[in-house]
Tab-separated table of C-alpha atoms and ligand atoms in Angstrom:
chain	number	residue	atom	x	y	z
A	7	MET	CA	-9.089	-7.410	-44.042
A	8	THR	CA	-10.243	-5.173	-41.183
A	9	ALA	CA	-7.704	-2.676	-39.869
A	10	PRO	CA	-4.959	-4.481	-37.940
A	11	SER	CA	-4.839	-4.014	-34.185
A	12	LEU	CA	-1.871	-2.076	-32.867
A	13	GLU	CA	-2.970	-2.535	-29.271
A	14	THR	CA	-0.549	-4.554	-27.206
A	15	LYS	CA	0.279	-5.467	-23.606
A	16	LEU	CA	3.553	-4.735	-21.882
A	17	CYS	CA	3.975	-6.110	-18.346
A	18	GLY	CA	0.200	-6.038	-17.909
A	19	ILE	CA	-0.084	-2.434	-19.166
A	20	THR	CA	-2.295	-1.920	-22.205
A	21	LEU	CA	-0.669	0.242	-24.873
A	22	ARG	CA	-2.845	1.627	-27.694
A	23	ASN	CA	0.129	1.075	-29.947
A	24	PRO	CA	3.645	-0.299	-29.300
A	25	VAL	CA	5.500	2.940	-30.152
A	26	LEU	CA	6.731	4.939	-27.163
A	27	ALA	CA	8.665	8.210	-26.982
A	28	ALA	CA	12.219	7.503	-25.701
A	29	SER	CA	13.727	9.016	-22.575
A	30	GLY	CA	15.629	12.278	-22.982
A	31	THR	CA	14.217	12.995	-26.421
A	32	PHE	CA	10.679	13.991	-25.419
A	33	GLY	CA	11.321	16.188	-22.355
A	34	TYR	CA	8.843	15.460	-19.574
A	35	GLY	CA	6.171	14.960	-22.249
A	36	ILE	CA	4.155	18.093	-21.514
A	37	GLU	CA	6.490	20.322	-23.562
A	38	PHE	CA	5.263	18.399	-26.621
A	39	ALA	CA	1.534	18.714	-25.859
A	40	GLU	CA	1.000	21.598	-28.293
A	41	LEU	CA	2.769	19.790	-31.112
A	42	VAL	CA	1.572	16.207	-30.653
A	43	ASP	CA	-1.708	14.665	-29.502
A	44	LEU	CA	-0.197	12.901	-26.475
A	45	ASN	CA	-3.321	10.751	-26.081
A	46	ARG	CA	-2.487	8.943	-29.317
A	47	LEU	CA	1.010	7.870	-28.254
A	48	GLY	CA	1.745	4.333	-27.093
A	49	GLY	CA	3.499	5.826	-24.068
A	50	ILE	CA	6.043	8.361	-22.867
A	51	LEU	CA	9.370	7.709	-21.186
A	52	THR	CA	10.270	10.813	-19.204
A	53	LYS	CA	13.686	12.460	-19.126
A	54	GLY	CA	15.899	10.607	-16.619
A	55	LEU	CA	15.284	11.668	-13.025
A	56	SER	CA	17.781	11.781	-10.186
A	57	ARG	CA	17.503	12.327	-6.451
A	58	GLU	CA	18.681	15.960	-6.708
A	59	PRO	CA	18.384	18.345	-9.676
A	60	ILE	CA	21.341	18.199	-12.100
A	61	ALA	CA	22.504	21.178	-14.195
A	62	GLY	CA	24.113	19.051	-16.903
A	63	ASN	CA	27.283	19.278	-18.972
A	64	PRO	CA	29.029	22.239	-20.650
A	65	ALA	CA	28.104	23.150	-24.252
A	66	PRO	CA	28.328	21.996	-26.984
A	67	ARG	CA	26.071	19.119	-25.995
A	68	LEU	CA	25.029	17.896	-29.421
A	69	TRP	CA	26.913	17.083	-32.604
A	70	THR	CA	25.397	15.804	-35.841
A	71	THR	CA	27.252	12.948	-37.556
A	72	ALA	CA	26.853	11.427	-41.037
A	73	SER	CA	23.888	9.274	-40.013
A	74	GLY	CA	23.242	9.988	-36.399
A	75	MET	CA	23.697	12.350	-33.518
A	76	MET	CA	26.045	12.554	-30.564
A	77	ASN	CA	24.955	14.027	-27.255
A	78	SER	CA	26.310	14.660	-23.827
A	79	VAL	CA	23.544	16.501	-22.037
A	80	GLY	CA	24.868	15.208	-18.731
A	81	LEU	CA	21.494	13.933	-17.523
A	82	GLN	CA	20.248	17.459	-16.762
A	83	ASN	CA	16.933	17.211	-14.922
A	84	VAL	CA	14.743	18.920	-12.337
A	85	GLY	CA	15.097	16.146	-9.740
A	86	VAL	CA	12.422	13.740	-8.570
A	87	GLU	CA	10.718	16.106	-6.099
A	88	ALA	CA	10.113	18.878	-8.634
A	89	PHE	CA	8.980	16.280	-11.186
A	90	ILE	CA	6.319	14.959	-8.821
A	91	ARG	CA	5.210	18.449	-7.797
A	92	GLU	CA	5.306	20.314	-11.114
A	93	LYS	CA	5.423	17.952	-14.088
A	94	LEU	CA	3.502	14.805	-13.162
A	95	PRO	CA	0.162	16.504	-12.314
A	96	GLN	CA	0.105	18.144	-15.766
A	97	LEU	CA	1.142	14.935	-17.503
A	98	SER	CA	-1.434	12.854	-15.639
A	99	ARG	CA	-4.251	14.806	-17.341
A	100	TYR	CA	-3.499	12.894	-20.529
A	101	LYS	CA	-4.601	9.330	-21.182
A	102	VAL	CA	-1.138	8.137	-22.074
A	103	PRO	CA	0.913	5.619	-20.092
A	104	ILE	CA	3.787	7.353	-18.298
A	105	PHE	CA	7.024	5.501	-17.687
A	106	VAL	CA	9.533	7.281	-15.482
A	107	ASN	CA	13.211	6.941	-16.329
A	108	VAL	CA	15.400	6.835	-13.198
A	109	PHE	CA	19.154	6.994	-12.707
A	110	GLY	CA	21.751	7.417	-9.972
A	111	TYR	CA	25.372	6.940	-9.057
A	112	ARG	CA	24.853	4.646	-6.057
A	113	PRO	CA	22.131	2.043	-5.478
A	114	GLU	CA	20.692	4.264	-2.698
A	115	ASP	CA	20.059	7.005	-5.269
A	116	TYR	CA	17.870	4.711	-7.394
A	117	VAL	CA	16.097	3.378	-4.307
A	118	GLU	CA	15.301	6.891	-3.080
A	119	VAL	CA	13.967	8.133	-6.437
A	120	VAL	CA	11.734	5.069	-6.806
A	121	ARG	CA	10.590	5.354	-3.171
A	122	GLN	CA	9.421	8.951	-3.774
A	123	LEU	CA	7.698	7.988	-7.041
A	124	GLU	CA	5.876	5.138	-5.304
A	125	ASP	CA	3.804	7.738	-3.417
A	126	ALA	CA	2.863	9.532	-6.637
A	127	GLU	CA	-0.125	8.766	-8.833
A	128	GLY	CA	-0.036	8.506	-12.599
A	129	VAL	CA	3.106	6.429	-13.108
A	130	CYS	CA	2.769	3.069	-14.923
A	131	ALA	CA	6.295	1.709	-14.533
A	132	TYR	CA	9.927	2.649	-13.983
A	133	GLU	CA	12.726	2.426	-16.500
A	134	LEU	CA	16.125	2.246	-14.776
A	135	ASN	CA	18.917	3.808	-16.794
A	136	VAL	CA	21.852	1.727	-15.598
A	137	SER	CA	24.426	3.279	-17.960
A	138	CYS	CA	25.871	5.288	-15.082
A	139	PRO	CA	29.150	4.904	-13.216
A	140	ASN	CA	28.824	3.386	-9.737
A	141	THR	CA	30.790	5.812	-7.571
A	142	ASP	CA	31.013	3.260	-4.739
A	143	HIS	CA	32.872	0.893	-7.086
A	144	GLY	CA	35.478	3.107	-8.740
A	145	GLY	CA	33.118	4.275	-11.463
A	146	ILE	CA	32.401	0.857	-13.029
A	147	PHE	CA	29.127	1.148	-14.928
A	148	PHE	CA	26.165	-0.771	-13.449
A	149	SER	CA	25.377	-1.792	-17.029
A	150	ASN	CA	28.789	-3.403	-17.583
A	151	ASP	CA	28.971	-5.775	-14.645
A	152	PRO	CA	26.333	-8.478	-14.010
A	153	ALA	CA	27.144	-8.531	-10.249
A	154	LEU	CA	26.729	-4.757	-9.859
A	155	LEU	CA	23.539	-4.859	-11.907
A	156	SER	CA	22.094	-7.689	-9.790
A	157	ASP	CA	22.985	-5.889	-6.577
A	158	LEU	CA	21.286	-2.702	-7.819
A	159	LEU	CA	18.098	-4.523	-8.815
A	160	GLU	CA	17.951	-6.565	-5.625
A	161	ARG	CA	17.851	-3.271	-3.741
A	162	VAL	CA	15.353	-1.458	-5.964
A	163	ARG	CA	13.008	-4.426	-6.546
A	164	PRO	CA	11.528	-4.581	-3.005
A	165	VAL	CA	10.750	-0.834	-3.093
A	166	ALA	CA	8.964	-0.866	-6.456
A	167	THR	CA	5.368	-2.085	-6.625
A	168	ARG	CA	5.180	-1.073	-10.298
A	169	PRO	CA	6.910	-2.904	-13.156
A	170	LEU	CA	10.650	-2.324	-13.474
A	171	PHE	CA	12.194	-1.959	-16.915
A	172	VAL	CA	15.974	-2.066	-17.062
A	173	LYS	CA	17.571	-0.075	-19.863
A	174	LEU	CA	20.783	-1.788	-20.872
A	175	SER	CA	23.866	-0.266	-22.447
A	176	PRO	CA	25.112	-1.469	-25.833
A	177	ASN	CA	28.711	-0.758	-24.773
A	178	VAL	CA	29.443	-4.353	-23.758
A	179	SER	CA	31.057	-7.271	-25.560
A	180	ARG	CA	28.181	-9.676	-24.763
A	181	ILE	CA	24.658	-8.632	-23.830
A	182	GLU	CA	23.394	-12.062	-22.663
A	183	PRO	CA	25.017	-12.080	-19.171
A	184	LEU	CA	23.622	-8.614	-18.436
A	185	ALA	CA	20.164	-9.451	-19.772
A	186	LYS	CA	20.047	-12.654	-17.715
A	187	ALA	CA	21.360	-10.950	-14.557
A	188	ALA	CA	18.606	-8.328	-14.844
A	189	GLU	CA	15.919	-10.958	-15.372
A	190	VAL	CA	17.053	-13.117	-12.440
A	191	ALA	CA	17.239	-10.071	-10.132
A	192	GLY	CA	13.623	-9.161	-10.859
A	193	ALA	CA	13.457	-6.958	-13.966
A	194	ASP	CA	10.016	-7.127	-15.635
A	195	ALA	CA	11.302	-5.958	-19.030
A	196	LEU	CA	14.493	-4.805	-20.743
A	197	SER	CA	14.930	-1.669	-22.834
A	198	LEU	CA	17.641	-1.992	-25.436
A	199	VAL	CA	19.637	0.091	-26.374
A	200	ASN	CA	21.031	3.234	-24.825
A	201	THR	CA	23.582	5.287	-26.814
A	202	PHE	CA	27.035	4.156	-27.970
A	203	VAL	CA	30.053	5.932	-26.449
A	204	SER	CA	31.693	7.922	-29.244
A	205	LEU	CA	34.082	10.748	-30.122
A	206	ALA	CA	34.045	13.491	-32.772
A	207	ILE	CA	37.065	15.754	-33.303
A	208	ASP	CA	37.422	19.292	-34.621
A	209	VAL	CA	40.665	18.994	-36.616
A	210	ASN	CA	41.338	22.741	-36.487
A	211	THR	CA	41.263	23.054	-32.714
A	212	ARG	CA	42.151	19.340	-32.222
A	213	MET	CA	39.518	19.279	-29.537
A	214	PRO	CA	36.413	17.122	-29.124
A	215	ARG	CA	33.262	18.471	-30.770
A	216	ILE	CA	31.361	17.744	-27.545
A	217	GLY	CA	32.052	19.924	-24.515
A	218	ALA	CA	32.327	16.988	-22.124
A	219	GLY	CA	34.649	15.048	-24.485
A	220	PHE	CA	32.855	11.829	-25.382
A	221	GLY	CA	29.202	11.689	-26.408
A	222	GLY	CA	26.495	9.055	-26.860
A	223	LEU	CA	25.810	8.141	-30.492
A	224	SER	CA	22.162	7.603	-31.479
A	225	GLY	CA	20.024	7.638	-34.630
A	226	PRO	CA	20.058	5.605	-37.892
A	227	ALA	CA	23.777	4.734	-37.587
A	228	ILE	CA	23.155	2.484	-34.576
A	229	LYS	CA	20.058	0.632	-35.805
A	230	PRO	CA	21.704	-2.539	-37.169
A	231	ILE	CA	23.763	-2.988	-33.988
A	232	ALA	CA	20.744	-2.322	-31.784
A	233	LEU	CA	18.732	-4.905	-33.749
A	234	ARG	CA	21.428	-7.524	-33.242
A	235	LEU	CA	21.483	-6.801	-29.487
A	236	VAL	CA	17.687	-6.979	-29.231
A	237	TYR	CA	17.696	-10.309	-31.031
A	238	GLU	CA	20.471	-11.736	-28.817
A	239	ALA	CA	18.794	-10.551	-25.607
A	240	SER	CA	15.435	-11.946	-26.732
A	241	GLN	CA	17.064	-15.350	-27.148
A	242	ALA	CA	18.555	-15.157	-23.636
A	243	VAL	CA	15.549	-14.094	-21.516
A	244	ALA	CA	11.802	-14.707	-21.247
A	245	ILE	CA	10.825	-11.165	-20.148
A	246	PRO	CA	9.653	-8.663	-22.787
A	247	ILE	CA	12.101	-6.426	-24.615
A	248	ILE	CA	11.499	-2.833	-25.649
A	249	GLY	CA	13.675	-2.129	-28.682
A	250	LEU	CA	15.172	1.178	-29.714
A	251	GLY	CA	18.032	2.665	-31.622
A	252	GLY	CA	17.601	4.614	-34.840
A	253	ILE	CA	13.899	3.948	-35.400
A	254	ALA	CA	12.600	6.582	-37.815
A	255	ASN	CA	9.726	4.883	-39.667
A	256	GLY	CA	7.249	2.011	-39.496
A	257	THR	CA	9.546	-0.448	-41.249
A	258	ASP	CA	12.293	0.231	-38.712
A	259	ALA	CA	9.809	-0.487	-35.917
A	260	ALA	CA	8.697	-3.713	-37.657
A	261	GLU	CA	12.329	-4.860	-37.807
A	262	PHE	CA	12.679	-4.516	-34.027
A	263	LEU	CA	9.419	-6.401	-33.426
A	264	ILE	CA	10.501	-9.193	-35.762
A	265	ALA	CA	13.860	-9.322	-33.938
A	266	GLY	CA	11.966	-10.017	-30.700
A	267	ALA	CA	10.861	-6.691	-29.206
A	268	THR	CA	7.335	-6.442	-27.758
A	269	ALA	CA	7.335	-2.646	-28.072
A	270	VAL	CA	9.678	0.027	-29.414
A	271	GLN	CA	10.803	3.545	-28.595
A	272	VAL	CA	11.557	6.461	-30.896
A	273	GLY	CA	14.322	8.843	-29.770
A	274	THR	CA	16.507	10.924	-32.066
A	275	ALA	CA	13.838	10.967	-34.831
A	276	SER	CA	11.722	13.223	-32.568
A	277	PHE	CA	14.412	15.930	-32.896
A	278	ILE	CA	13.698	16.103	-36.634
A	279	ASP	CA	9.936	15.614	-36.348
A	280	PRO	CA	8.221	15.845	-32.941
A	281	ARG	CA	5.378	13.727	-34.327
A	282	ALA	CA	7.765	10.896	-35.252
A	283	PRO	CA	6.440	8.395	-32.650
A	284	LEU	CA	2.868	8.882	-33.969
A	285	ARG	CA	3.961	8.663	-37.587
A	286	VAL	CA	5.967	5.485	-36.887
A	287	ALA	CA	2.859	3.912	-35.303
A	288	GLN	CA	0.694	4.856	-38.306
A	289	GLN	CA	3.267	3.471	-40.744
A	290	LEU	CA	3.527	0.281	-38.690
A	291	GLY	CA	-0.264	-0.106	-38.967
A	292	ARG	CA	-0.087	0.233	-42.759
A	293	PHE	CA	2.766	-2.299	-42.885
A	294	LEU	CA	0.666	-4.827	-40.927
A	295	GLN	CA	-2.247	-4.242	-43.303
A	296	ARG	CA	-0.065	-4.835	-46.377
A	297	GLN	CA	1.318	-8.002	-44.774
A	298	ASN	CA	-2.120	-9.278	-43.741
A	299	VAL	CA	-1.040	-9.425	-40.097
A	300	ALA	CA	-4.061	-9.035	-37.808
A	301	ARG	CA	-2.343	-8.099	-34.546
A	302	VAL	CA	0.976	-6.393	-33.951
A	303	SER	CA	1.880	-9.072	-31.385
A	304	ASP	CA	1.806	-11.625	-34.241
A	305	LEU	CA	4.971	-10.013	-35.587
A	306	VAL	CA	7.019	-10.310	-32.385
A	307	GLY	CA	9.999	-12.669	-32.575
A	308	THR	CA	9.227	-13.960	-36.059
A	309	LEU	CA	12.754	-13.598	-37.430
A	310	ARG	CA	13.636	-16.492	-39.703
A	311	PHE	CA	17.207	-17.401	-40.557
A	312	PRO	CA	17.642	-19.152	-43.915
A	313	HIS	CA	20.236	-21.509	-42.474
A	314	LYS	CA	21.518	-22.427	-39.067
A	315	GLN	CA	21.428	-19.520	-36.654
A	316	PRO	CA	24.602	-17.437	-37.110
A	317	GLN	CA	27.122	-17.551	-34.324
A	318	CYS	CA	30.160	-15.377	-33.847
A	319	LYS	CA	32.970	-17.873	-33.510
A	320	MET	CA	36.614	-16.924	-33.138
A	321	LYS	CA	38.859	-18.759	-35.557
A	322	PRO	CA	41.455	-20.935	-33.772
B	409	LIG	C1	19.609	14.161	-26.225
B	409	LIG	C2	19.426	12.788	-25.654
B	409	LIG	C3	19.168	12.628	-24.289
B	409	LIG	C4	18.988	11.356	-23.742
B	409	LIG	N1	18.714	11.231	-22.411
B	409	LIG	C5	18.472	9.988	-21.881
B	409	LIG	C6	18.108	9.835	-20.505
B	409	LIG	O1	17.941	10.806	-19.750
B	409	LIG	N2	17.922	8.564	-20.029
B	409	LIG	C7	18.056	7.457	-20.843
B	409	LIG	O2	17.874	6.330	-20.375
B	409	LIG	N3	18.363	7.582	-22.164
B	409	LIG	C8	18.578	8.820	-22.692
B	409	LIG	N4	18.887	8.938	-24.024
B	409	LIG	C9	18.995	7.737	-24.876
B	409	LIG	C10	17.720	7.501	-25.701
B	409	LIG	O3	16.594	7.317	-24.879
B	409	LIG	C11	17.898	6.281	-26.633
B	409	LIG	O4	18.206	5.150	-25.849
B	409	LIG	C12	19.011	6.449	-27.662
B	409	LIG	O5	19.060	7.776	-28.142
B	409	LIG	C13	18.854	5.472	-28.846
B	409	LIG	O6	17.623	5.649	-29.510
B	409	LIG	P1	17.458	6.592	-30.838
B	409	LIG	O7	18.529	6.176	-31.797
B	409	LIG	O8	16.076	6.354	-31.315
B	409	LIG	O9	17.683	7.998	-30.363
B	409	LIG	C14	19.074	10.213	-24.579
B	409	LIG	C15	19.319	10.376	-25.958
B	409	LIG	C16	19.477	11.640	-26.498
B	409	LIG	C17	19.711	11.772	-27.982
């Protein structure tokens, strides 16, 4: 068999492979240029950008757990203006699709960041991080309320000429209503999942291990839950899903594709090995070869249940 093709399409964008570097774990991309051949990546999701620069949360910001990592960086970033002026021109020299992660605390914040990015060259799509409290609505997270999510997207959609990915939170009891709300309000793709809210305690001081109190859990510990959420969302919507959560090797990536993801992202694994997204893509290629699968898209959504599809039913 000839070498399998890893090339795939995501919202009309051609990716040389379906493995992207996840937001917040790969800086603005350029910091990694000396360590990784950026031109060989499937794509880069930038660190989340806000309207104004943000200094971030007090230390400690990271804590390692038994099979994952907790963080509360506090969305530190240079702000959209500085990104467009200083980071994007350097990043645009590479032949790698750039996806800009955007967040805010009011719909106007998202609209303004996207509006400024619209005038910039070298951006393929936006990924909206909606795991933020809406300060106009008593701090309810956009990602937890289908009505708030719809309202946000209905305001951002008319401003964005590029594809809009919506990155959903896993901290919900059911993902389907959120996935559907995003699709109906104009999302072109969903990214699933962001981190899980978590707590680690220092028993000597009886204080949280993370300076800000709670942190977001990521890494291998969350993979099975992320896979379940990707599968459920893929059954609820027709738009593509970008799966992430604990992917550290090619088999992990294959699991997400089989569960229904069109592409995947690698996050925490890049902290251990900056070349992790490239290595995952290479391993995925070898997996396809061993399985006699010609194209990576042939793997997407091929999960087979031995019996009737499992449902979570409450006992009476
Ligand atoms: C240190 C750190 C910073 C992150 N910053 C962002 C961010 O700015 N925007 C965002 O949407 N997700 C952010 N994330 C979440 C990741 O992109 C990803 O959704 C999550 O870590 C799960 O994937 P993983 O297990 O492969 O890391 C961050 C994660 C980490 C560990």
